[in-house]
PDB file of N, CA and C in Angstrom:
ATOM      1  N   GLN A 892      10.514   9.716  27.235  1.00 83.00           N
ATOM      2  CA  GLN A 892      10.678   9.504  25.809  1.00 83.00           C
ATOM      3  C   GLN A 892      11.825   8.505  25.595  1.00 83.00           C
ATOM      4  N   THR A 893      11.552   7.524  24.773  1.00 94.00           N
ATOM      5  CA  THR A 893      12.563   6.506  24.518  1.00 94.00           C
ATOM      6  C   THR A 893      13.577   7.013  23.497  1.00 94.00           C
ATOM      7  N   PRO A 894      14.750   6.383  23.454  1.00 94.00           N
ATOM      8  CA  PRO A 894      15.749   6.803  22.452  1.00 94.00           C
ATOM      9  C   PRO A 894      15.241   6.681  21.014  1.00 94.00           C
ATOM     10  N   THR A 895      14.423   5.672  20.749  1.00 94.00           N
ATOM     11  CA  THR A 895      13.872   5.504  19.397  1.00 94.00           C
ATOM     12  C   THR A 895      12.950   6.665  19.049  1.00 94.00           C
ATOM     13  N   GLN A 896      12.112   7.044  20.007  1.00 95.00           N
ATOM     14  CA  GLN A 896      11.202   8.169  19.772  1.00 95.00           C
ATOM     15  C   GLN A 896      11.988   9.465  19.595  1.00 95.00           C
ATOM     16  N   ARG A 897      13.046   9.632  20.393  1.00 95.00           N
ATOM     17  CA  ARG A 897      13.852  10.847  20.311  1.00 95.00           C
ATOM     18  C   ARG A 897      14.506  10.962  18.932  1.00 95.00           C
ATOM     19  N   ARG A 898      15.056   9.851  18.423  1.00 95.00           N
ATOM     20  CA  ARG A 898      15.671   9.880  17.087  1.00 95.00           C
ATOM     21  C   ARG A 898      14.635  10.190  16.012  1.00 95.00           C
ATOM     22  N   ALA A 899      13.446   9.598  16.151  1.00 94.00           N
ATOM     23  CA  ALA A 899      12.387   9.857  15.166  1.00 94.00           C
ATOM     24  C   ALA A 899      11.967  11.316  15.204  1.00 94.00           C
ATOM     25  N   ASN A 900      11.853  11.876  16.406  1.00 94.00           N
ATOM     26  CA  ASN A 900      11.471  13.289  16.529  1.00 94.00           C
ATOM     27  C   ASN A 900      12.545  14.205  15.950  1.00 94.00           C
ATOM     28  N   GLU A 901      13.808  13.878  16.177  1.00 93.00           N
ATOM     29  CA  GLU A 901      14.891  14.682  15.618  1.00 93.00           C
ATOM     30  C   GLU A 901      14.898  14.617  14.089  1.00 93.00           C
ATOM     31  N   LYS A 902      14.661  13.441  13.557  1.00 93.00           N
ATOM     32  CA  LYS A 902      14.608  13.268  12.099  1.00 93.00           C
ATOM     33  C   LYS A 902      13.456  14.084  11.515  1.00 93.00           C
ATOM     34  N   PHE A 903      12.291  14.018  12.168  1.00 92.00           N
ATOM     35  CA  PHE A 903      11.130  14.777  11.701  1.00 92.00           C
ATOM     36  C   PHE A 903      11.408  16.273  11.769  1.00 92.00           C
ATOM     37  N   ALA A 904      11.983  16.739  12.891  1.00 91.00           N
ATOM     38  CA  ALA A 904      12.267  18.165  13.052  1.00 91.00           C
ATOM     39  C   ALA A 904      13.251  18.644  11.988  1.00 91.00           C
ATOM     40  N   LYS A 905      14.251  17.830  11.686  1.00 90.00           N
ATOM     41  CA  LYS A 905      15.226  18.196  10.663  1.00 90.00           C
ATOM     42  C   LYS A 905      14.563  18.308   9.291  1.00 90.00           C
ATOM     43  N   ARG A 906      13.695  17.358   8.983  1.00 86.00           N
ATOM     44  CA  ARG A 906      12.996  17.368   7.689  1.00 86.00           C
ATOM     45  C   ARG A 906      12.075  18.591   7.584  1.00 86.00           C
ATOM     46  N   GLU A 907      11.364  18.900   8.657  1.00 85.00           N
ATOM     47  CA  GLU A 907      10.466  20.061   8.632  1.00 85.00           C
ATOM     48  C   GLU A 907      11.248  21.364   8.548  1.00 85.00           C
ATOM     49  N   GLU A 908      12.396  21.429   9.213  1.00 84.00           N
ATOM     50  CA  GLU A 908      13.208  22.639   9.179  1.00 84.00           C
ATOM     51  C   GLU A 908      13.735  22.900   7.768  1.00 84.00           C
ATOM     52  N   SER A 909      14.030  21.836   7.029  1.00 80.00           N
ATOM     53  CA  SER A 909      14.540  22.026   5.671  1.00 80.00           C
ATOM     54  C   SER A 909      13.457  22.546   4.721  1.00 80.00           C
ATOM     55  N   LYS A 910      12.196  22.389   5.094  1.00 78.00           N
ATOM     56  CA  LYS A 910      11.088  22.858   4.248  1.00 78.00           C
ATOM     57  C   LYS A 910      10.808  24.344   4.427  1.00 78.00           C
ATOM     58  N   ARG A 911      11.206  24.912   5.542  1.00 80.00           N
ATOM     59  CA  ARG A 911      10.848  26.300   5.861  1.00 80.00           C
ATOM     60  C   ARG A 911      11.382  27.274   4.835  1.00 80.00           C
ATOM     61  N   GLY A 912      10.515  28.180   4.394  1.00 75.00           N
ATOM     62  CA  GLY A 912      10.900  29.234   3.474  1.00 75.00           C
ATOM     63  C   GLY A 912      10.900  28.831   2.010  1.00 75.00           C
ATOM     64  N   LYS A 913      10.540  27.603   1.725  1.00 74.00           N
ATOM     65  CA  LYS A 913      10.520  27.146   0.340  1.00 74.00           C
ATOM     66  C   LYS A 913       9.087  27.136  -0.176  1.00 74.00           C
ATOM     67  N   PRO A 914       8.909  27.357  -1.494  1.00 72.00           N
ATOM     68  CA  PRO A 914       7.554  27.304  -2.052  1.00 72.00           C
ATOM     69  C   PRO A 914       6.989  25.884  -1.989  1.00 72.00           C
ATOM     70  N   GLU A 915       5.675  25.804  -2.015  1.00 71.00           N
ATOM     71  CA  GLU A 915       4.976  24.517  -1.902  1.00 71.00           C
ATOM     72  C   GLU A 915       5.370  23.551  -3.021  1.00 71.00           C
ATOM     73  N   SER A 916       5.604  24.065  -4.229  1.00 68.00           N
ATOM     74  CA  SER A 916       5.949  23.189  -5.352  1.00 68.00           C
ATOM     75  C   SER A 916       7.309  22.507  -5.144  1.00 68.00           C
ATOM     76  N   ALA A 917       8.238  23.200  -4.531  1.00 62.00           N
ATOM     77  CA  ALA A 917       9.555  22.617  -4.277  1.00 62.00           C
ATOM     78  C   ALA A 917       9.462  21.517  -3.223  1.00 62.00           C
ATOM     79  N   ILE A 918       8.569  21.685  -2.269  1.00 60.00           N
ATOM     80  CA  ILE A 918       8.389  20.683  -1.214  1.00 60.00           C
ATOM     81  C   ILE A 918       7.733  19.432  -1.779  1.00 60.00           C
ATOM     82  N   LYS A 919       6.723  19.621  -2.622  1.00 66.00           N
ATOM     83  CA  LYS A 919       6.013  18.475  -3.192  1.00 66.00           C
ATOM     84  C   LYS A 919       6.902  17.670  -4.122  1.00 66.00           C
ATOM     85  N   ALA A 920       7.829  18.326  -4.819  1.00 59.00           N
ATOM     86  CA  ALA A 920       8.697  17.635  -5.763  1.00 59.00           C
ATOM     87  C   ALA A 920       9.660  16.692  -5.055  1.00 59.00           C
ATOM     88  N   LYS A 921       9.964  16.956  -3.790  1.00 60.00           N
ATOM     89  CA  LYS A 921      10.924  16.146  -3.050  1.00 60.00           C
ATOM     90  C   LYS A 921      10.304  14.924  -2.389  1.00 60.00           C
ATOM     91  N   LYS A 922       8.984  14.817  -2.393  1.00 61.00           N
ATOM     92  CA  LYS A 922       8.341  13.695  -1.704  1.00 61.00           C
ATOM     93  C   LYS A 922       8.795  12.376  -2.292  1.00 61.00           C
ATOM     94  N   GLU A 923       8.859  11.370  -1.427  1.00 65.00           N
ATOM     95  CA  GLU A 923       9.301  10.047  -1.854  1.00 65.00           C
ATOM     96  C   GLU A 923       8.218   9.369  -2.681  1.00 65.00           C
ATOM     97  N   LYS A 924       8.654   8.435  -3.518  1.00 72.00           N
ATOM     98  CA  LYS A 924       7.704   7.685  -4.322  1.00 72.00           C
ATOM     99  C   LYS A 924       6.923   6.742  -3.431  1.00 72.00           C
ATOM    100  N   PHE A 925       5.681   6.493  -3.798  1.00 72.00           N
ATOM    101  CA  PHE A 925       4.825   5.593  -3.023  1.00 72.00           C
ATOM    102  C   PHE A 925       5.272   4.157  -3.238  1.00 72.00           C
ATOM    103  N   LYS A 926       5.421   3.434  -2.155  1.00 78.00           N
ATOM    104  CA  LYS A 926       5.776   2.022  -2.244  1.00 78.00           C
ATOM    105  C   LYS A 926       4.664   1.228  -1.589  1.00 78.00           C
ATOM    106  N   SER A 927       4.107   0.311  -2.342  1.00 80.00           N
ATOM    107  CA  SER A 927       3.002  -0.498  -1.847  1.00 80.00           C
ATOM    108  C   SER A 927       3.462  -1.384  -0.699  1.00 80.00           C
ATOM    109  N   PRO A 928       2.645  -1.507   0.346  1.00 86.00           N
ATOM    110  CA  PRO A 928       3.032  -2.350   1.475  1.00 86.00           C
ATOM    111  C   PRO A 928       2.919  -3.842   1.180  1.00 86.00           C
ATOM    112  N   ILE A 929       2.300  -4.196   0.062  1.00 87.00           N
ATOM    113  CA  ILE A 929       2.149  -5.610  -0.288  1.00 87.00           C
ATOM    114  C   ILE A 929       2.730  -5.823  -1.680  1.00 87.00           C
ATOM    115  N   SER A 930       3.442  -6.928  -1.863  1.00 91.00           N
ATOM    116  CA  SER A 930       4.120  -7.160  -3.137  1.00 91.00           C
ATOM    117  C   SER A 930       3.115  -7.562  -4.218  1.00 91.00           C
ATOM    118  N   PRO A 931       3.471  -7.338  -5.476  1.00 91.00           N
ATOM    119  CA  PRO A 931       2.577  -7.717  -6.577  1.00 91.00           C
ATOM    120  C   PRO A 931       2.271  -9.216  -6.611  1.00 91.00           C
ATOM    121  N   LEU A 932       3.216 -10.039  -6.184  1.00 95.00           N
ATOM    122  CA  LEU A 932       2.984 -11.483  -6.139  1.00 95.00           C
ATOM    123  C   LEU A 932       1.822 -11.812  -5.210  1.00 95.00           C
ATOM    124  N   TRP A 933       1.835 -11.224  -4.003  1.00 94.00           N
ATOM    125  CA  TRP A 933       0.756 -11.502  -3.046  1.00 94.00           C
ATOM    126  C   TRP A 933      -0.565 -10.903  -3.513  1.00 94.00           C
ATOM    127  N   LEU A 934      -0.513  -9.772  -4.190  1.00 93.00           N
ATOM    128  CA  LEU A 934      -1.742  -9.200  -4.749  1.00 93.00           C
ATOM    129  C   LEU A 934      -2.338 -10.133  -5.792  1.00 93.00           C
ATOM    130  N   GLY A 935      -1.474 -10.731  -6.622  1.00 93.00           N
ATOM    131  CA  GLY A 935      -1.945 -11.681  -7.626  1.00 93.00           C
ATOM    132  C   GLY A 935      -2.547 -12.922  -6.999  1.00 93.00           C
ATOM    133  N   ILE A 936      -1.903 -13.439  -5.969  1.00 94.00           N
ATOM    134  CA  ILE A 936      -2.432 -14.625  -5.278  1.00 94.00           C
ATOM    135  C   ILE A 936      -3.775 -14.311  -4.631  1.00 94.00           C
ATOM    136  N   LEU A 937      -3.853 -13.170  -3.959  1.00 91.00           N
ATOM    137  CA  LEU A 937      -5.108 -12.771  -3.323  1.00 91.00           C
ATOM    138  C   LEU A 937      -6.209 -12.569  -4.359  1.00 91.00           C
ATOM    139  N   GLY A 938      -5.885 -11.939  -5.475  1.00 90.00           N
ATOM    140  CA  GLY A 938      -6.864 -11.747  -6.544  1.00 90.00           C
ATOM    141  C   GLY A 938      -7.339 -13.066  -7.117  1.00 90.00           C
ATOM    142  N   PHE A 939      -6.411 -14.017  -7.283  1.00 90.00           N
ATOM    143  CA  PHE A 939      -6.803 -15.323  -7.803  1.00 90.00           C
ATOM    144  C   PHE A 939      -7.733 -16.046  -6.835  1.00 90.00           C
ATOM    145  N   VAL A 940      -7.426 -15.965  -5.548  1.00 90.00           N
ATOM    146  CA  VAL A 940      -8.265 -16.638  -4.558  1.00 90.00           C
ATOM    147  C   VAL A 940      -9.674 -16.048  -4.561  1.00 90.00           C
ATOM    148  N   VAL A 941      -9.759 -14.725  -4.563  1.00 87.00           N
ATOM    149  CA  VAL A 941     -11.071 -14.069  -4.500  1.00 87.00           C
ATOM    150  C   VAL A 941     -11.822 -14.211  -5.817  1.00 87.00           C
ATOM    151  N   PHE A 942     -11.206 -13.755  -6.918  1.00 90.00           N
ATOM    152  CA  PHE A 942     -11.919 -13.746  -8.191  1.00 90.00           C
ATOM    153  C   PHE A 942     -11.942 -15.109  -8.862  1.00 90.00           C
ATOM    154  N   GLY A 943     -10.914 -15.924  -8.615  1.00 89.00           N
ATOM    155  CA  GLY A 943     -10.917 -17.277  -9.154  1.00 89.00           C
ATOM    156  C   GLY A 943     -12.032 -18.103  -8.550  1.00 89.00           C
ATOM    157  N   GLY A 944     -12.213 -17.985  -7.233  1.00 87.00           N
ATOM    158  CA  GLY A 944     -13.307 -18.688  -6.571  1.00 87.00           C
ATOM    159  C   GLY A 944     -14.658 -18.230  -7.084  1.00 87.00           C
ATOM    160  N   LEU A 945     -14.783 -16.940  -7.303  1.00 89.00           N
ATOM    161  CA  LEU A 945     -16.030 -16.389  -7.842  1.00 89.00           C
ATOM    162  C   LEU A 945     -16.272 -16.920  -9.261  1.00 89.00           C
ATOM    163  N   LEU A 946     -15.231 -16.971 -10.072  1.00 89.00           N
ATOM    164  CA  LEU A 946     -15.357 -17.475 -11.440  1.00 89.00           C
ATOM    165  C   LEU A 946     -15.764 -18.944 -11.448  1.00 89.00           C
ATOM    166  N   PHE A 947     -15.121 -19.757 -10.609  1.00 88.00           N
ATOM    167  CA  PHE A 947     -15.477 -21.174 -10.541  1.00 88.00           C
ATOM    168  C   PHE A 947     -16.915 -21.365 -10.067  1.00 88.00           C
ATOM    169  N   GLU A 948     -17.365 -20.540  -9.158  1.00 89.00           N
ATOM    170  CA  GLU A 948     -18.747 -20.641  -8.668  1.00 89.00           C
ATOM    171  C   GLU A 948     -19.743 -20.314  -9.779  1.00 89.00           C
ATOM    172  N   VAL A 949     -19.455 -19.289 -10.575  1.00 89.00           N
ATOM    173  CA  VAL A 949     -20.337 -18.926 -11.691  1.00 89.00           C
ATOM    174  C   VAL A 949     -20.370 -20.049 -12.717  1.00 89.00           C
ATOM    175  N   ILE A 950     -19.208 -20.620 -13.029  1.00 90.00           N
ATOM    176  CA  ILE A 950     -19.159 -21.740 -13.983  1.00 90.00           C
ATOM    177  C   ILE A 950     -19.960 -22.922 -13.452  1.00 90.00           C
ATOM    178  N   ARG A 951     -19.834 -23.208 -12.158  1.00 90.00           N
ATOM    179  CA  ARG A 951     -20.574 -24.315 -11.559  1.00 90.00           C
ATOM    180  C   ARG A 951     -22.081 -24.075 -11.667  1.00 90.00           C
ATOM    181  N   LEU A 952     -22.508 -22.850 -11.417  1.00 89.00           N
ATOM    182  CA  LEU A 952     -23.941 -22.546 -11.506  1.00 89.00           C
ATOM    183  C   LEU A 952     -24.445 -22.648 -12.942  1.00 89.00           C
ATOM    184  N   ILE A 953     -23.636 -22.257 -13.901  1.00 88.00           N
ATOM    185  CA  ILE A 953     -24.059 -22.329 -15.319  1.00 88.00           C
ATOM    186  C   ILE A 953     -24.214 -23.785 -15.733  1.00 88.00           C
ATOM    187  N   PHE A 954     -23.229 -24.628 -15.420  1.00 86.00           N
ATOM    188  CA  PHE A 954     -23.332 -26.030 -15.816  1.00 86.00           C
ATOM    189  C   PHE A 954     -24.412 -26.783 -15.046  1.00 86.00           C
ATOM    190  N   ARG A 955     -24.702 -26.360 -13.832  1.00 83.00           N
ATOM    191  CA  ARG A 955     -25.751 -27.004 -13.062  1.00 83.00           C
ATOM    192  C   ARG A 955     -27.121 -26.720 -13.686  1.00 83.00           C
ATOM    193  N   ALA A 956     -27.267 -25.540 -14.276  1.00 75.00           N
ATOM    194  CA  ALA A 956     -28.529 -25.165 -14.894  1.00 75.00           C
ATOM    195  C   ALA A 956     -28.811 -26.007 -16.149  1.00 75.00           C
ATOM    196  N   TYR A 957     -27.738 -26.447 -16.853  1.00 72.00           N
ATOM    197  CA  TYR A 957     -27.934 -27.224 -18.079  1.00 72.00           C
ATOM    198  C   TYR A 957     -28.097 -28.717 -17.818  1.00 72.00           C
ATOM    199  N   LEU A 958     -27.811 -29.175 -16.601  1.00 65.00           N
ATOM    200  CA  LEU A 958     -27.931 -30.611 -16.323  1.00 65.00           C
ATOM    201  C   LEU A 958     -29.309 -31.010 -15.880  1.00 65.00           C
TER     202      LEU A 958
END
């Protein structure tokens, strides 16, 4: 076991030990807030690339039909 794994296991054991004997509602209230792994800026860029391309394709097909 590496030192990094040992520290992680100790941290986990400490966290689990603090939960013992407490009601489920008290444990759930302490959970950390969810943090998205991707920033909103990158989500916006990705959405623009995917849906923007789709929008431009639909516009191109509509104007091609009228020509």
